Amino acid sequence: MEQYIIKGGIPLTGDVDISGAKNAALALVAAAIMTDDKVVIDNLPDVRDINVLIQAIEGIGARVVRRDANCVEIDSSTISSVRVDYEYIKKIRASYYLLGALLGKYHKAEVALPGGCNIGSRPIDQHIKGFKALGAEVEIDHGMIMTEAKELIGNHIYMDVVSVGATINVMLAAAMAEGKTIIENAAKEPHVVDVANMLNSMGANIKGAGTDVIRIRGVEKLHGTEYSVIPDQIEAGTFMFAAAATRGNVLVKNVIPKHLEAITAKLLEIGCCIEEYDDAVRVIGPEELKATHVKTLPYPGFPTDMQPQIAVTLALSTGTSVVTESIFENRFKYVDELTRMGANIKVEGNSAFIVGVEKYMGAEVSAPDLRAGAALVIAGLAAEGFTTVDDIVYIQRGYEKFEEKLRGLGARIEKVSSEHDAQKFRLKAV
Ligand code: EPZ
């Protein structure tokens, strides 16, 4: 099993280039199959989740040509099935975007029901509510979601919960429906806007993405496009908090500062210096980090995908902080691991009460999920001594060249797959 081994205590310094947004790219790959023309998607992050979804669309007959690690040409004129097997969705939940895309294009889709995951139950009732509102029948049978519609008719849909996935899935299904669809209480994340922008570049007629009311006029068909994925605000935020926690000085490049406002605001609150440029943000960590309170909220609030990273940083601040997780019910599993590194955190319900400590001590920890795994790496980078992070396959799902980018900032980190390699690293790093 591969692990990261880290020698901590080195402030991160230098520049890091941010990749395309994983959570936008997943939906864009799904949207690409909605036309029989060629679609080129650039700035794709070369991460496991994207590569699995590309395998899933190849599995139903699409032809994908890789121009390079971050650019694909997708030809969906050869799709011969609307059934996406469990083997893909058990690897990535976001295969469920193929439901909306296939239903929107072929009026039929069969996708395995996504399981829960490490951060919560992850229901999809709002996705199903949207499909039904457009006139589709939806059945769940033997772990498969089957949906079919004689025709898709636009409708006025009010989301009971602000859901990124449901907003995007309904937008996909409605893009070629008859007439007008209004999605109320829509998610406003940058990746929702990115999907709407790509669909519009394919001939769709979608207005209001980025607000809580999205208006879609169905069109006859969609045509090909060349599209580039927006930068990953969560990858950027992860490196920004790594700079803060290690008291470093890092220029995070290829970002859209507007997408980072909630993250930047919190970094300022805890004492960091921030310099904003057109497509970059510099973060300078203070000698003494200040405590603060934060509650995760849908965009433009503080992102739930940044909750472990800010908690890890606050655990090194002076004073007591409270981190409240309002989106998912089980997103504090990393706290037990962090406690083994010397953190003083008490979780009660959906809040973590954090009493700052002076430093972390290196330890052996395991990544419980994607973002918590990245946060434990941040803890290792700030810790005294050596830290090994196990189960890094979670981290590789969503961070492209993670250890290379960190090494580019002066971090002493390596991916190892044996105790022998780990020992060699320890000897070299002393
Ligand atoms: C997306 O998940 C992201 N994943 C998540 O990122 C992110 O944490 C989440 O949005 C919130 O920003 C992808 O984009 C692939 P939601 P999604 O539907 O769409 C409830 C990462 O680390 N809900 O916005 O599944 C749900 O239980 C991942 O990159 C329903 O009740 O999230 C949750 O409490 C982790 N019914 C809340 O809404 C539904 O039908 C928000 O979930 C759908 C969701």
Tab-separated table of N, CA, C and O in Angstrom, residues 34 104-105 107 174-179 202-205 217-223:
chain	number	residue	atom	x	y	z
A	34	MET	N	-23.400	14.559	-24.532
A	34	MET	CA	-24.760	14.947	-24.942
A	34	MET	C	-24.841	15.401	-26.390
A	34	MET	O	-25.887	15.788	-26.887
A	104	GLY	N	-30.996	13.154	-20.713
A	104	GLY	CA	-31.196	14.367	-21.524
A	104	GLY	C	-31.019	14.103	-22.994
A	104	GLY	O	-31.700	14.697	-23.833
A	105	LYS	N	-30.112	13.167	-23.358
A	105	LYS	CA	-29.820	12.936	-24.783
A	105	LYS	C	-30.647	11.791	-25.362
A	105	LYS	O	-31.180	11.890	-26.465
A	107	HIS	N	-33.149	10.044	-23.551
A	107	HIS	CA	-34.401	9.849	-22.798
A	107	HIS	C	-34.417	8.532	-22.041
A	107	HIS	O	-35.475	8.002	-21.705
A	174	ALA	N	-32.297	18.796	-18.461
A	174	ALA	CA	-33.250	19.793	-18.985
A	174	ALA	C	-32.727	20.517	-20.226
A	174	ALA	O	-33.491	21.194	-20.923
A	175	ALA	N	-31.447	20.357	-20.539
A	175	ALA	CA	-30.825	21.171	-21.616
A	175	ALA	C	-31.531	21.003	-22.951
A	175	ALA	O	-31.591	21.949	-23.747
A	176	MET	N	-32.057	19.783	-23.233
A	176	MET	CA	-32.763	19.548	-24.502
A	176	MET	C	-34.214	19.154	-24.278
A	176	MET	O	-34.858	18.557	-25.137
A	177	ALA	N	-34.730	19.489	-23.068
A	177	ALA	CA	-36.152	19.196	-22.802
A	177	ALA	C	-37.013	20.205	-23.571
A	177	ALA	O	-36.531	21.277	-23.980
A	178	GLU	N	-38.273	19.859	-23.736
A	178	GLU	CA	-39.224	20.728	-24.440
A	178	GLU	C	-39.546	21.927	-23.545
A	178	GLU	O	-39.925	21.733	-22.389
A	179	GLY	N	-39.328	23.162	-24.014
A	179	GLY	CA	-39.799	24.301	-23.218
A	179	GLY	C	-38.828	24.732	-22.124
A	179	GLY	O	-37.645	24.409	-22.135
A	202	MET	N	-22.151	24.747	-26.247
A	202	MET	CA	-22.595	23.635	-27.121
A	202	MET	C	-23.955	23.947	-27.743
A	202	MET	O	-24.585	23.095	-28.371
A	203	GLY	N	-24.463	25.184	-27.464
A	203	GLY	CA	-25.745	25.561	-28.060
A	203	GLY	C	-26.914	25.548	-27.110
A	203	GLY	O	-28.056	25.806	-27.502
A	204	ALA	N	-26.659	25.264	-25.832
A	204	ALA	CA	-27.764	25.264	-24.854
A	204	ALA	C	-28.136	26.704	-24.536
A	204	ALA	O	-27.443	27.650	-24.937
A	205	ASN	N	-29.264	26.846	-23.837
A	205	ASN	CA	-29.739	28.202	-23.484
A	205	ASN	C	-30.027	28.223	-21.989
A	205	ASN	O	-31.143	27.932	-21.544
A	217	ARG	N	-33.884	27.124	-21.337
A	217	ARG	CA	-34.805	26.920	-22.455
A	217	ARG	C	-34.271	25.731	-23.250
A	217	ARG	O	-33.154	25.773	-23.767
A	218	GLY	N	-35.041	24.652	-23.310
A	218	GLY	CA	-34.569	23.460	-24.010
A	218	GLY	C	-34.293	23.745	-25.479
A	218	GLY	O	-35.006	24.543	-26.100
A	219	VAL	N	-33.253	23.139	-26.016
A	219	VAL	CA	-32.933	23.298	-27.446
A	219	VAL	C	-33.043	21.933	-28.126
A	219	VAL	O	-33.060	20.899	-27.462
A	220	GLU	N	-33.144	21.948	-29.470
A	220	GLU	CA	-33.297	20.718	-30.249
A	220	GLU	C	-32.120	19.769	-30.014
A	220	GLU	O	-32.278	18.600	-29.703
A	221	LYS	N	-30.907	20.318	-30.210
A	221	LYS	CA	-29.725	19.456	-30.038
A	221	LYS	C	-28.522	20.301	-29.642
A	221	LYS	O	-28.573	21.532	-29.713
A	222	LEU	N	-27.489	19.636	-29.228
A	222	LEU	CA	-26.256	20.316	-28.815
A	222	LEU	C	-25.158	19.977	-29.812
A	222	LEU	O	-25.149	18.884	-30.392
A	223	HIS	N	-24.254	20.913	-30.033
A	223	HIS	CA	-23.151	20.682	-30.989
A	223	HIS	C	-21.815	20.633	-30.243
A	223	HIS	O	-21.747	20.849	-29.027
